[in-house]
Amino acid sequence: VKGIAADLAGKDITANCIAPGAISNKLPDDIEDESVDGPPHNSEEFKRFVPSGKGGLPSDIANAVLYLSSELGQYVNGETLLVDGGMIASQKIHD
């Protein structure tokens, strides 16, 4: 993504990447309501290895996309945004 950002320099285009952690793929109870996430994964494994203590939701990824594609993220370029509840940071501590 850094190379793509460099290739697009001067064209008013940003290039970024989102690296999701463990994201729930469970469907919501009410299939008719598309705005509702399914239930999160909350196993003991998440509580041990993810500082937030839970799995992510699809809306967590959607919010990252909204940020990067909005005016709020206009100066972010060539970056990988971790949306993992701190899992990578926790792994580095445990290594």
PDB file of C-alpha atoms in Angstrom:
ATOM      1  CA  VAL A   1       0.000   0.000   0.000  1.00  0.00           C
ATOM      2  CA  LYS A   2       2.966   2.315   0.556  1.00  0.00           C
ATOM      3  CA  GLY A   3       4.075   1.720  -3.034  1.00  0.00           C
ATOM      4  CA  ILE A   4       0.606   2.412  -4.384  1.00  0.00           C
ATOM      5  CA  ALA A   5       0.424   5.634  -2.364  1.00  0.00           C
ATOM      6  CA  ALA A   6       3.804   6.689  -3.777  1.00  0.00           C
ATOM      7  CA  ASP A   7       2.735   5.828  -7.350  1.00  0.00           C
ATOM      8  CA  LEU A   8      -0.403   7.950  -6.950  1.00  0.00           C
ATOM      9  CA  ALA A   9       1.434  10.946  -5.472  1.00  0.00           C
ATOM     10  CA  GLY A  10       0.208  14.231  -6.881  1.00  0.00           C
ATOM     11  CA  LYS A  11      -3.066  12.761  -8.188  1.00  0.00           C
ATOM     12  CA  ASP A  12      -5.176  13.655  -5.110  1.00  0.00           C
ATOM     13  CA  ILE A  13      -5.761   9.939  -4.407  1.00  0.00           C
ATOM     14  CA  THR A  14      -4.918   8.220  -1.142  1.00  0.00           C
ATOM     15  CA  ALA A  15      -4.214   4.516  -0.759  1.00  0.00           C
ATOM     16  CA  ASN A  16      -4.697   2.751   2.555  1.00  0.00           C
ATOM     17  CA  CYS A  17      -5.342  -0.732   3.842  1.00  0.00           C
ATOM     18  CA  ILE A  18      -7.506  -2.055   6.668  1.00  0.00           C
ATOM     19  CA  ALA A  19      -6.227  -5.128   8.513  1.00  0.00           C
ATOM     20  CA  PRO A  20      -9.133  -6.620  10.458  1.00  0.00           C
ATOM     21  CA  GLY A  21      -8.744  -8.837  13.479  1.00  0.00           C
ATOM     22  CA  ALA A  22     -11.269 -11.478  14.507  1.00  0.00           C
ATOM     23  CA  ILE A  23     -14.578 -10.156  13.187  1.00  0.00           C
ATOM     24  CA  SER A  24     -17.899 -11.839  13.981  1.00  0.00           C
ATOM     25  CA  ASN A  25     -19.573 -13.466  11.028  1.00  0.00           C
ATOM     26  CA  LYS A  26     -22.703 -14.387  12.972  1.00  0.00           C
ATOM     27  CA  LEU A  27     -25.930 -13.048  11.512  1.00  0.00           C
ATOM     28  CA  PRO A  28     -28.153 -10.753  13.563  1.00  0.00           C
ATOM     29  CA  ASP A  29     -31.283 -12.258  15.098  1.00  0.00           C
ATOM     30  CA  ASP A  30     -33.430  -9.918  13.019  1.00  0.00           C
ATOM     31  CA  ILE A  31     -32.423 -10.500   9.396  1.00  0.00           C
ATOM     32  CA  GLU A  32     -34.757  -7.691   8.249  1.00  0.00           C
ATOM     33  CA  ASP A  33     -32.682  -5.031  10.047  1.00  0.00           C
ATOM     34  CA  GLU A  34     -29.529  -4.603   7.945  1.00  0.00           C
ATOM     35  CA  SER A  35     -28.099  -1.979  10.306  1.00  0.00           C
ATOM     36  CA  VAL A  36     -27.647  -4.444  13.184  1.00  0.00           C
ATOM     37  CA  ASP A  37     -24.463  -6.426  13.677  1.00  0.00           C
ATOM     38  CA  GLY A  38     -24.649 -10.050  14.662  1.00  0.00           C
ATOM     39  CA  PRO A  39     -23.546 -11.018  18.159  1.00  0.00           C
ATOM     40  CA  PRO A  40     -19.809 -10.647  18.831  1.00  0.00           C
ATOM     41  CA  HIS A  41     -17.516 -13.539  19.609  1.00  0.00           C
ATOM     42  CA  ASN A  42     -16.705 -13.347  23.323  1.00  0.00           C
ATOM     43  CA  SER A  43     -14.796 -16.517  24.062  1.00  0.00           C
ATOM     44  CA  GLU A  44     -12.180 -16.878  26.766  1.00  0.00           C
ATOM     45  CA  GLU A  45      -9.557 -16.892  23.993  1.00  0.00           C
ATOM     46  CA  PHE A  46     -10.426 -13.311  23.100  1.00  0.00           C
ATOM     47  CA  LYS A  47     -10.244 -12.268  26.728  1.00  0.00           C
ATOM     48  CA  ARG A  48      -6.713 -13.704  26.954  1.00  0.00           C
ATOM     49  CA  PHE A  49      -5.233 -12.380  23.709  1.00  0.00           C
ATOM     50  CA  VAL A  50      -7.230  -9.293  22.732  1.00  0.00           C
ATOM     51  CA  PRO A  51      -6.871  -6.285  25.049  1.00  0.00           C
ATOM     52  CA  SER A  52     -10.438  -5.181  24.262  1.00  0.00           C
ATOM     53  CA  GLY A  53     -11.591  -8.596  25.553  1.00  0.00           C
ATOM     54  CA  LYS A  54     -13.913  -9.319  22.660  1.00  0.00           C
ATOM     55  CA  GLY A  55     -14.105  -9.973  18.964  1.00  0.00           C
ATOM     56  CA  GLY A  56     -14.919  -7.240  16.504  1.00  0.00           C
ATOM     57  CA  LEU A  57     -18.094  -6.536  14.619  1.00  0.00           C
ATOM     58  CA  PRO A  58     -18.590  -5.829  10.919  1.00  0.00           C
ATOM     59  CA  SER A  59     -19.508  -2.255  11.863  1.00  0.00           C
ATOM     60  CA  ASP A  60     -16.016  -1.810  13.358  1.00  0.00           C
ATOM     61  CA  ILE A  61     -14.562  -2.387   9.890  1.00  0.00           C
ATOM     62  CA  ALA A  62     -17.244  -0.228   8.265  1.00  0.00           C
ATOM     63  CA  ASN A  63     -16.388   2.634  10.621  1.00  0.00           C
ATOM     64  CA  ALA A  64     -12.716   2.385   9.669  1.00  0.00           C
ATOM     65  CA  VAL A  65     -13.685   2.540   5.991  1.00  0.00           C
ATOM     66  CA  LEU A  66     -15.878   5.577   6.685  1.00  0.00           C
ATOM     67  CA  TYR A  67     -13.002   7.303   8.481  1.00  0.00           C
ATOM     68  CA  LEU A  68     -10.492   6.676   5.700  1.00  0.00           C
ATOM     69  CA  SER A  69     -12.935   7.726   2.987  1.00  0.00           C
ATOM     70  CA  SER A  70     -14.105  10.874   4.786  1.00  0.00           C
ATOM     71  CA  GLU A  71     -12.531  14.303   5.177  1.00  0.00           C
ATOM     72  CA  LEU A  72     -11.344  13.168   8.628  1.00  0.00           C
ATOM     73  CA  GLY A  73      -8.918  10.741   6.998  1.00  0.00           C
ATOM     74  CA  GLN A  74      -7.848  12.917   4.075  1.00  0.00           C
ATOM     75  CA  TYR A  75      -4.245  13.202   5.251  1.00  0.00           C
ATOM     76  CA  VAL A  76      -3.786   9.487   5.967  1.00  0.00           C
ATOM     77  CA  ASN A  77      -1.931   7.892   3.073  1.00  0.00           C
ATOM     78  CA  GLY A  78       0.086   4.719   2.581  1.00  0.00           C
ATOM     79  CA  GLU A  79      -0.976   3.239   5.910  1.00  0.00           C
ATOM     80  CA  THR A  80      -2.337  -0.059   7.170  1.00  0.00           C
ATOM     81  CA  LEU A  81      -4.972   0.545   9.832  1.00  0.00           C
ATOM     82  CA  LEU A  82      -5.212  -2.316  12.313  1.00  0.00           C
ATOM     83  CA  VAL A  83      -8.777  -2.880  13.470  1.00  0.00           C
ATOM     84  CA  ASP A  84      -8.095  -5.783  15.792  1.00  0.00           C
ATOM     85  CA  GLY A  85      -8.959  -4.717  19.324  1.00  0.00           C
ATOM     86  CA  GLY A  86      -5.248  -4.475  20.143  1.00  0.00           C
ATOM     87  CA  MET A  87      -4.499  -8.128  19.298  1.00  0.00           C
ATOM     88  CA  ILE A  88      -1.219  -7.365  17.499  1.00  0.00           C
ATOM     89  CA  ALA A  89      -0.041  -5.140  20.356  1.00  0.00           C
ATOM     90  CA  SER A  90      -0.852  -7.907  22.834  1.00  0.00           C
ATOM     91  CA  GLN A  91       1.063 -10.525  20.831  1.00  0.00           C
ATOM     92  CA  LYS A  92       4.192  -8.390  20.885  1.00  0.00           C
ATOM     93  CA  ILE A  93       3.952  -8.141  24.667  1.00  0.00           C
ATOM     94  CA  HIS A  94       3.523 -11.924  25.051  1.00  0.00           C
ATOM     95  CA  ASP A  95       6.412 -12.816  22.686  1.00  0.00           C
TER      96      ASP A  95
END
